[in-house]
CSV table of C-alpha atoms in Angstrom, one decimal:
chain,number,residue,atom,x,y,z
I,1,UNK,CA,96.2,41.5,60.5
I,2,UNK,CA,96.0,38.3,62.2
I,3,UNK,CA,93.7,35.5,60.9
I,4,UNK,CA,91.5,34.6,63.3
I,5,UNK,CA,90.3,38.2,63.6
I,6,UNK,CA,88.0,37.9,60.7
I,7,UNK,CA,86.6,34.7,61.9
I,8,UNK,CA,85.8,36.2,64.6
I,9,UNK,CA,84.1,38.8,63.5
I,10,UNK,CA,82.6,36.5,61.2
I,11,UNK,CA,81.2,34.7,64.0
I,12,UNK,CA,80.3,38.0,66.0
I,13,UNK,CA,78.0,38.9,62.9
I,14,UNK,CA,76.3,35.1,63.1
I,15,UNK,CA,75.6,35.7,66.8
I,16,UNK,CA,73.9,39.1,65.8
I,17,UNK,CA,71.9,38.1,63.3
I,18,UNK,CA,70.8,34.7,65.7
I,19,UNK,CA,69.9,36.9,68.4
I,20,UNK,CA,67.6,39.5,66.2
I,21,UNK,CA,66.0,36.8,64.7
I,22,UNK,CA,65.3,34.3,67.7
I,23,UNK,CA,64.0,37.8,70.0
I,24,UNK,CA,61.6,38.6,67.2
I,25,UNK,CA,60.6,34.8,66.9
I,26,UNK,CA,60.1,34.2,70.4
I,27,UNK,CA,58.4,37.5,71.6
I,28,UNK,CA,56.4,39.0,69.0
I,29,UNK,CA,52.6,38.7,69.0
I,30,UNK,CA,50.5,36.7,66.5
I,31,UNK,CA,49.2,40.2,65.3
I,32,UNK,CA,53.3,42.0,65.1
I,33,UNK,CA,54.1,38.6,63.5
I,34,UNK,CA,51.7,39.8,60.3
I,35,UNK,CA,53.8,42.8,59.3
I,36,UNK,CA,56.8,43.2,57.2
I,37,UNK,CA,59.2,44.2,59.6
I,38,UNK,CA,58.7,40.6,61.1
I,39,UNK,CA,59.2,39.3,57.8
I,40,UNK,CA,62.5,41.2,57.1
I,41,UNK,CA,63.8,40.6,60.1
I,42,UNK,CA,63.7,36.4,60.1
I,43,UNK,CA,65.7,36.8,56.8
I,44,UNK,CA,69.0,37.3,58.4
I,45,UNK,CA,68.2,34.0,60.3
I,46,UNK,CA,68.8,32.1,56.9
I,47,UNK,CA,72.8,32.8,58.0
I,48,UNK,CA,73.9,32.3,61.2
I,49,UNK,CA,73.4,28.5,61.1
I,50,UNK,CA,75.3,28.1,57.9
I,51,UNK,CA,77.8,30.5,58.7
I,52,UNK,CA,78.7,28.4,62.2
I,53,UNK,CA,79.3,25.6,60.3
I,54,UNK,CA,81.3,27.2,57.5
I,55,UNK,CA,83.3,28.7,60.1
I,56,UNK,CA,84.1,25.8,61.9
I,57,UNK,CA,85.3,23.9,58.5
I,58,UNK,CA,87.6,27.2,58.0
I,59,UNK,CA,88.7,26.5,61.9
I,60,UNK,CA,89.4,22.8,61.3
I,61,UNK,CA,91.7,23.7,57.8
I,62,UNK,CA,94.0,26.3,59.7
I,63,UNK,CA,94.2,23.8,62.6
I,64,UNK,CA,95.2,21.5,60.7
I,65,UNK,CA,97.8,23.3,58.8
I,66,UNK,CA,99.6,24.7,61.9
I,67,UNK,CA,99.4,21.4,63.4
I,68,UNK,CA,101.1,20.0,60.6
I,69,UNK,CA,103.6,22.8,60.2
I,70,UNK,CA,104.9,21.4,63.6
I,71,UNK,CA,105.4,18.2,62.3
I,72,UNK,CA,102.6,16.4,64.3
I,73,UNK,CA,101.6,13.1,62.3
I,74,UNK,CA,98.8,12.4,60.1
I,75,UNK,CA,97.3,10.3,62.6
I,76,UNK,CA,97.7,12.6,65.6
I,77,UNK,CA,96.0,15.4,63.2
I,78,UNK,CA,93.1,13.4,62.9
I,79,UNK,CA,92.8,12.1,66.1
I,80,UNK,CA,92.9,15.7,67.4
I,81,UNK,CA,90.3,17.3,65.1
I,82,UNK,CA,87.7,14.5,65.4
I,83,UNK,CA,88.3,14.6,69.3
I,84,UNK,CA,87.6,18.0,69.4
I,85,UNK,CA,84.3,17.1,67.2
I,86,UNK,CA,83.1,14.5,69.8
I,87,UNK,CA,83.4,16.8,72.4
I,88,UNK,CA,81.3,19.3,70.4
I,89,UNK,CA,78.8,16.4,69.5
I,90,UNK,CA,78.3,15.8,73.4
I,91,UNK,CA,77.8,19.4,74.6
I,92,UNK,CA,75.0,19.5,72.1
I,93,UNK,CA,73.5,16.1,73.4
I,94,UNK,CA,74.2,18.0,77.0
I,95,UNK,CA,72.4,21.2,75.9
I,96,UNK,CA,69.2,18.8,75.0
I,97,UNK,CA,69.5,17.6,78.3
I,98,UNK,CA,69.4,20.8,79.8
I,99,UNK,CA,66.5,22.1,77.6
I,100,UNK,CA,64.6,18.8,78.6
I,101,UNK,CA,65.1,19.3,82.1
I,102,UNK,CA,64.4,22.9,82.2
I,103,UNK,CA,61.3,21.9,80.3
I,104,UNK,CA,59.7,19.6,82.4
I,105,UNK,CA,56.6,18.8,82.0
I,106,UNK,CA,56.5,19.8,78.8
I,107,UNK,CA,59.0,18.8,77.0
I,108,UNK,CA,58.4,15.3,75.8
I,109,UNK,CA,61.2,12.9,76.1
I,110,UNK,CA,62.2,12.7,72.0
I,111,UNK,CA,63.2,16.1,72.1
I,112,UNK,CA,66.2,14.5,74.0
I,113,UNK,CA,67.4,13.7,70.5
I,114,UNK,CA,66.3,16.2,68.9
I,115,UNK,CA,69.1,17.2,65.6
I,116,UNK,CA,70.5,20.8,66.8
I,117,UNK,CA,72.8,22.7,65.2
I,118,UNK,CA,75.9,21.5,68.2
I,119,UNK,CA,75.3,18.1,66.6
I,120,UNK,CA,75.4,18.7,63.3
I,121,UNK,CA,78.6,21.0,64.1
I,122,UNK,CA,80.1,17.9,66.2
I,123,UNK,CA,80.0,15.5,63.4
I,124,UNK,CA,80.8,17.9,60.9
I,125,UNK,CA,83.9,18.6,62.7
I,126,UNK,CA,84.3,14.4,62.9
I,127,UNK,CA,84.1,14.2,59.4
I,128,UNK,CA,86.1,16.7,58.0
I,129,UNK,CA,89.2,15.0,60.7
I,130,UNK,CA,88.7,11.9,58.7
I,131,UNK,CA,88.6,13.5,54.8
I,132,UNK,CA,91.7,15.2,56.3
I,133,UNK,CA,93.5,11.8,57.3
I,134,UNK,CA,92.5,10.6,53.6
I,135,UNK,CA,93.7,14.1,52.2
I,136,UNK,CA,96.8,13.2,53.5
I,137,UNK,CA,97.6,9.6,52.1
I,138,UNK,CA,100.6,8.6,54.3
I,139,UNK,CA,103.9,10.6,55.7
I,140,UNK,CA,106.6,12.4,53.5
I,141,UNK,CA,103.7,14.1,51.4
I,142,UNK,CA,104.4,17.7,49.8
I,143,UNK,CA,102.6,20.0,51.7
I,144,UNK,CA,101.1,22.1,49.0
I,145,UNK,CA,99.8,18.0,47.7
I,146,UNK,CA,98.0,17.6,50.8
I,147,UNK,CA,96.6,21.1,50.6
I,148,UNK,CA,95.3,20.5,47.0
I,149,UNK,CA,94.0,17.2,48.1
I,150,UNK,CA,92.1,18.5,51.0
I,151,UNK,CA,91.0,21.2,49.0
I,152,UNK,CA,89.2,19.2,45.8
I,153,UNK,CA,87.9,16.3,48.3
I,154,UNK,CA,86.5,19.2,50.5
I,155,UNK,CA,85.1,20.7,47.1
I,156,UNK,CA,83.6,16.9,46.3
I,157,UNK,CA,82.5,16.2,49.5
I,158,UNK,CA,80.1,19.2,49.5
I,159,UNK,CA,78.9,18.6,45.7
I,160,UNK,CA,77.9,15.4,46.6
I,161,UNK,CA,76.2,15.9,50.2
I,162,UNK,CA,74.0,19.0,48.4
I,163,UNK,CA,72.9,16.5,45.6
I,164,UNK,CA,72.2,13.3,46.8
I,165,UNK,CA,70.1,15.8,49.6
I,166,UNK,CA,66.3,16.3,47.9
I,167,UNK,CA,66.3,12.5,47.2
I,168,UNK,CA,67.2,11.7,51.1
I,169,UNK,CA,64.3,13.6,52.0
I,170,UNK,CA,62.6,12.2,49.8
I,171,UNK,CA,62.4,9.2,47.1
I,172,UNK,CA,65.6,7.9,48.9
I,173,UNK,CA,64.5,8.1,52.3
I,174,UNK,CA,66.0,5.6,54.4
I,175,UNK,CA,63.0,4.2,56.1
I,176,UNK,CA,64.5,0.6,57.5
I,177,UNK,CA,67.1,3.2,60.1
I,178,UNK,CA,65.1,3.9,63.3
I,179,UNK,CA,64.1,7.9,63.7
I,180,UNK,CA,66.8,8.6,65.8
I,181,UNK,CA,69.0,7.3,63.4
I,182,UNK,CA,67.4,8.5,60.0
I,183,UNK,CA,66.6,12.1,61.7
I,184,UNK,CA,70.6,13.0,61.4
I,185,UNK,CA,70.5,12.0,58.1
I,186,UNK,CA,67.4,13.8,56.8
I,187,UNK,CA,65.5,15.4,60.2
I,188,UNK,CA,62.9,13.0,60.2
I,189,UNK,CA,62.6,13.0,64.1
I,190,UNK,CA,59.5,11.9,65.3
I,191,UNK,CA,57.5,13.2,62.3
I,192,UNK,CA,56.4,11.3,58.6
I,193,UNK,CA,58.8,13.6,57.0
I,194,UNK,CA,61.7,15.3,57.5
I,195,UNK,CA,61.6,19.0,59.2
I,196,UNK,CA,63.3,22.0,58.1
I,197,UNK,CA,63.9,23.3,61.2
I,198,UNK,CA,66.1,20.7,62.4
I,199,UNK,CA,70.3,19.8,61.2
I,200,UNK,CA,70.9,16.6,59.8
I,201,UNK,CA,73.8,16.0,58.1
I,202,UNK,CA,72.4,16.5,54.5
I,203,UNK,CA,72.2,19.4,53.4
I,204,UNK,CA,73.9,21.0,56.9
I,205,UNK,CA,77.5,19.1,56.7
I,206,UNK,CA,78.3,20.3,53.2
I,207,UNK,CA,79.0,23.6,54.3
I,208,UNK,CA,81.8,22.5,56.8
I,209,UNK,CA,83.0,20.7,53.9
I,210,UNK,CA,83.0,24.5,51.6
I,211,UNK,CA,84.3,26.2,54.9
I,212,UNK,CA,87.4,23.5,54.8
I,213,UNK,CA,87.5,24.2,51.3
I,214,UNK,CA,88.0,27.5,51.8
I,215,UNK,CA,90.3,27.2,54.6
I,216,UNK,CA,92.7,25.5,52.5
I,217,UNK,CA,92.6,27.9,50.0
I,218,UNK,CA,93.7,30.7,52.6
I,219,UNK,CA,96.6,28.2,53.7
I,220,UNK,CA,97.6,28.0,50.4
I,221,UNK,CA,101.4,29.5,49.2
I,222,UNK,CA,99.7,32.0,46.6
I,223,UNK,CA,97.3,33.5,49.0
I,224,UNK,CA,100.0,34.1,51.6
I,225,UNK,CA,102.3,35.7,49.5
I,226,UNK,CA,99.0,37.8,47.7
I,227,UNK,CA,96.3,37.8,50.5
I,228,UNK,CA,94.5,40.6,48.7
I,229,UNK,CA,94.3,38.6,45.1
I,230,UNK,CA,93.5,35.5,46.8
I,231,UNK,CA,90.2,37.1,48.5
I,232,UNK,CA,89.3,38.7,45.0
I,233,UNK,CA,89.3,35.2,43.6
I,234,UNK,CA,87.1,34.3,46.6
I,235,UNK,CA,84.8,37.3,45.6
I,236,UNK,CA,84.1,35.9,42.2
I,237,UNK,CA,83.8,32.8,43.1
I,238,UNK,CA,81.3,33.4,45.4
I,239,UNK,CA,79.6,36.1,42.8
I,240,UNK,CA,79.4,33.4,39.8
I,241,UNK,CA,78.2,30.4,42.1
I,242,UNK,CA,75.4,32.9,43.4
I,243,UNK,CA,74.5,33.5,39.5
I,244,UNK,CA,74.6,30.1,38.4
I,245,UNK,CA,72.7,28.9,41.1
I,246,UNK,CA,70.1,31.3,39.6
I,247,UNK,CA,70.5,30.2,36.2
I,248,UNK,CA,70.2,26.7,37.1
I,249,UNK,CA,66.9,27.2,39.3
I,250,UNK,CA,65.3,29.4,36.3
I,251,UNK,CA,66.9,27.0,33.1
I,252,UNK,CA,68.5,23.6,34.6
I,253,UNK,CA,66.8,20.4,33.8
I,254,UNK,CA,65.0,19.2,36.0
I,255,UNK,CA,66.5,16.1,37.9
I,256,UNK,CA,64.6,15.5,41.2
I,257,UNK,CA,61.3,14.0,41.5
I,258,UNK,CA,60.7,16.2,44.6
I,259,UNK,CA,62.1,19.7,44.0
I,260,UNK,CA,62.3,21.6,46.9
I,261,UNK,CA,64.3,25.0,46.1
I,262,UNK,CA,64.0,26.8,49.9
I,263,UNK,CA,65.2,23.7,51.4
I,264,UNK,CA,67.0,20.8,49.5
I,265,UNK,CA,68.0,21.8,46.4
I,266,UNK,CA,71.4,21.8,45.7
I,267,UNK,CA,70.8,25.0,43.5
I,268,UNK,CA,69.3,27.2,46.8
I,269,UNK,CA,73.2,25.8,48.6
I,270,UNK,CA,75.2,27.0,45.5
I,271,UNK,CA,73.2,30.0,45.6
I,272,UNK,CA,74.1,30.1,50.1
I,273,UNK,CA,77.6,29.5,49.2
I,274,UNK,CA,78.3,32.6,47.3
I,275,UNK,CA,76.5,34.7,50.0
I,276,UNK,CA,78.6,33.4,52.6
I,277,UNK,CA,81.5,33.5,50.7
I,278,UNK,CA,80.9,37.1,50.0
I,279,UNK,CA,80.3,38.0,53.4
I,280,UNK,CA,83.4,36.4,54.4
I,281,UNK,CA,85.3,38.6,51.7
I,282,UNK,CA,83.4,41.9,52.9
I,283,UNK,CA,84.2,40.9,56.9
I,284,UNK,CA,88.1,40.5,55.4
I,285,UNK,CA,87.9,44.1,53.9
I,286,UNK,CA,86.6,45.6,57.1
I,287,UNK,CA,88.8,44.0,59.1
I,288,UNK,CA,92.1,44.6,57.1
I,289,UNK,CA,90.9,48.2,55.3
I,290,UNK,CA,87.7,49.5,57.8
I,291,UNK,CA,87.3,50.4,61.1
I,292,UNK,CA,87.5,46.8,62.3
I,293,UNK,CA,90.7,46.8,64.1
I,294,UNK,CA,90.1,49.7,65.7
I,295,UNK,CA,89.7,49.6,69.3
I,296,UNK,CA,87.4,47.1,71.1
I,297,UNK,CA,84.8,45.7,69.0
I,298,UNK,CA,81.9,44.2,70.2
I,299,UNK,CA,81.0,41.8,67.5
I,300,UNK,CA,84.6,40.6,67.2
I,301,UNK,CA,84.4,39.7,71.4
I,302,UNK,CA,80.8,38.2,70.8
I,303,UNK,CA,82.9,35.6,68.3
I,304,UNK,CA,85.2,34.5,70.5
I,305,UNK,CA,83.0,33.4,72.8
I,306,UNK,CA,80.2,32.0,70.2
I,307,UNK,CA,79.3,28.9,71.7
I,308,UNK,CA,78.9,30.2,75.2
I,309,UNK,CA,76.5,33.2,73.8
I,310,UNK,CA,74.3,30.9,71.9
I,311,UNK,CA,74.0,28.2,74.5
I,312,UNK,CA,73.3,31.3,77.4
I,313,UNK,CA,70.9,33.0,75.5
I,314,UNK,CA,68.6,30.3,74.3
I,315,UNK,CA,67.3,30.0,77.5
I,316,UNK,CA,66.4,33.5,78.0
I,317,UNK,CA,64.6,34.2,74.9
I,318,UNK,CA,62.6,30.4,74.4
I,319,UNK,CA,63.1,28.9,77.8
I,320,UNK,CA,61.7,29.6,81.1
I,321,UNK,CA,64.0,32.6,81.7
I,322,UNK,CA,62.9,34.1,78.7
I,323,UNK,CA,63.1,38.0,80.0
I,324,UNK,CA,59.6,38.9,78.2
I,325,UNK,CA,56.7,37.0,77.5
I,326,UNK,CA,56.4,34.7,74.9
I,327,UNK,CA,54.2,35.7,72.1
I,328,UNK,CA,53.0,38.8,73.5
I,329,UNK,CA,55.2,41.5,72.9
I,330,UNK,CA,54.7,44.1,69.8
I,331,UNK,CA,58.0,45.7,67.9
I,332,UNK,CA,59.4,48.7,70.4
I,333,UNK,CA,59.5,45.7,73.7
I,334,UNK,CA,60.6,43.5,71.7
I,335,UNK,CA,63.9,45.2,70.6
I,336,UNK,CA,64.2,46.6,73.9
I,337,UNK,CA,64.8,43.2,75.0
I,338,UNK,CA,67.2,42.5,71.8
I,339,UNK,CA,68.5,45.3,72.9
I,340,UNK,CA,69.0,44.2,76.7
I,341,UNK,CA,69.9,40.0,75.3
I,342,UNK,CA,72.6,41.8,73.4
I,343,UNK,CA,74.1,43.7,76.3
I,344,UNK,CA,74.0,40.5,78.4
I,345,UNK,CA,75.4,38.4,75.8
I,346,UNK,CA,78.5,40.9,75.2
I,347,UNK,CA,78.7,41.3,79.3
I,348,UNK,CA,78.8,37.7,79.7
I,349,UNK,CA,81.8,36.9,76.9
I,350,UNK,CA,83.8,39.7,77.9
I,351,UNK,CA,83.6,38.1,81.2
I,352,UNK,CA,84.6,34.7,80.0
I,353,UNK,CA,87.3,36.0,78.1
I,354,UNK,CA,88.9,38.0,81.0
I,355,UNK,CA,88.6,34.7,83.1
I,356,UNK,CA,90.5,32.4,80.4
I,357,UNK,CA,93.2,35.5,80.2
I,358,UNK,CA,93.2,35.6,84.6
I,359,UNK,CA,93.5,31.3,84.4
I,360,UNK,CA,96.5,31.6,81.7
I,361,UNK,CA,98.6,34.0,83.6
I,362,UNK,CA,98.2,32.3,87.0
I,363,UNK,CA,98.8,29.0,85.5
């Protein structure tokens, strides 16, 4: 089975579960918004943005490792990964202009730097190119070192952005940075505190940080002579952070002066952490024991093309184009056009892919 096939799929199921719960956001009445199903259905929109972000800190480890497989130097590694991160970092400034423009009059100015999820994935991706170049620590390094060393700073690097989190938002605010500085460290934006609906860098980055973690791990010599025992250990991993995350929440001392479990605490990330972990385990199994390399799979295709999908269909489910009224639709319309968005979506990436394949063969 080849890697990436998981990761796609992976990504597929993020696009999925983004586009049930942005149609139901987006077109559901005040009244549909009331019931259950409503309240079910924005559950699965916990995942998708984590699960980007994880994925990309998986993307950035086997990258990396191929890259330096080939010999390429430390430097050249780093240069590569964080270029690749600044280039994400400015389609997602581009996007805000596009949503701006679209939005006129409307849309006020500051949502021009607004912190979206391409921004926080952008300089996720810039800082995991730099803990890579420190992983490193010079030429002539053992490779399994350098995975090791990637692996535990990754490990730190998340501890400490999921900590040091509540008290950003909080006690620790960084008040003397202009908002459009402070709002990509806490979400501040234009507001007196910092909004949940946005992606700064804490708590967002440390699961790029976990995903490069994790990438490591896969890279490493064990798992890639015992794939199948290095995904168990995943699966306990992931099942004893999700429990002690409970534990702590019920039984930990409490540390924060501010203690927000939905939305800072590092406790409610642990507890993320071993969902997604799980999930990626579970998407592994399907993929290497289920039905999932058989034939042509629409969630798989949907991955490969995940940042086209998400930037496409934002427009036609909040933005001008939306395909049904905002706020006015009840249930049955409403996953007609989830329905219809999901076609689109899977029309418009097989499209993309077939062009990239017709562009590679004539050049």
């Amino acid at each position: 089975m080849k890697r990436l096939a998981y990761i796609d799929w992976m990504r597929g199921l993020a696009c999925v579960l983004m586009f049930e719960t942005h149609c139901y956001d987006s077109w559901l009445s005040a009244d549909a918004k009331k019931t259950e199903f409503f309240r079910y259905s924005q559950m699965g929109g916990t995942l998708p943005a984590p699960l980007f972000i994880f994925l990309a800190g998986i993307s950035v480890a086997l990258v990396t490792e191929k890259l330096r497989g080939k010999g390429v130097a430390r430097s050249a590694i780093a240069k590569q990964v964080m270029g690749r991160g600044a280039e994400v970092f400015g389609l997602g400034i581009l996007f805000r202009v596009q949503e701006f423009i679209l939005g006129i009059p409307i849309s006020p100015w500051t949502d021009l730097l607004r912190v979206d999820v391409l921004n926080i994935l952008g300089l996720s991706m810039i800082l995991l190119g730099v803990l890579c170049w420190v992983a490193e620590g010079g030429d002539g390094v053992v490779a399994a070192m350098v995975r090791t060393r990637n692996l535990v700073l990754a490990l730190a690097a998340a501890a400490v952005v999921s900590v040091v989190t509540p008290a950003l938002w909080t006690t620790w605010r960084p008040r003397f940075l202009p908002w459009q500085v402070e709002s990509y460290v806490n979400g501040v934006h234009i507001f007196d505190k910092p909004q949940v609906w946005l992606f700064p860098i804490f708590p967002w980055a440390a699961f790029a940080f976990l995903g490069l973690a994790v990438g490591f791990w896969l890279c490493t010599d064990f798992v890639k002579r015992r794939e199948e025992l290095g995904f168990l250990v995943l699966v306990l991993a992931g099942v004893v952070a999700f429990c002690a995350a409970l534990a702590l929440d019920r039984w930990g001392p409490a540390v924060y002066a501010v203690y927000d479990y939905w939305h800072t605490s590092p406790n409610f990330f642990l507890a993320r952490c071993g969902v997604i972990v799980v999930i990626l385990c579970f998407v592994y199994a399907w993929c290497r024991w289920g039905w999932g390399p058989v034939g042509f799979s629409p969630v798989q295709q949907l991955g490969r093309t995940s940042l086209l999908v998400y930037w496409v269909h934002i427009e036609f489910v909040y933005g001008r184009l939306s395909i049904l009224p905002k706020g006015r639709c009840e249930i049955a319309a409403a996953t007609a056009g989830l329905c219809l968005i999901f076609l689109a979506m899977l029309g418009l990436s097989f499209a993309r892919t077939r062009w990239s394949l017709r562009r590679e063969l004539v050049g």
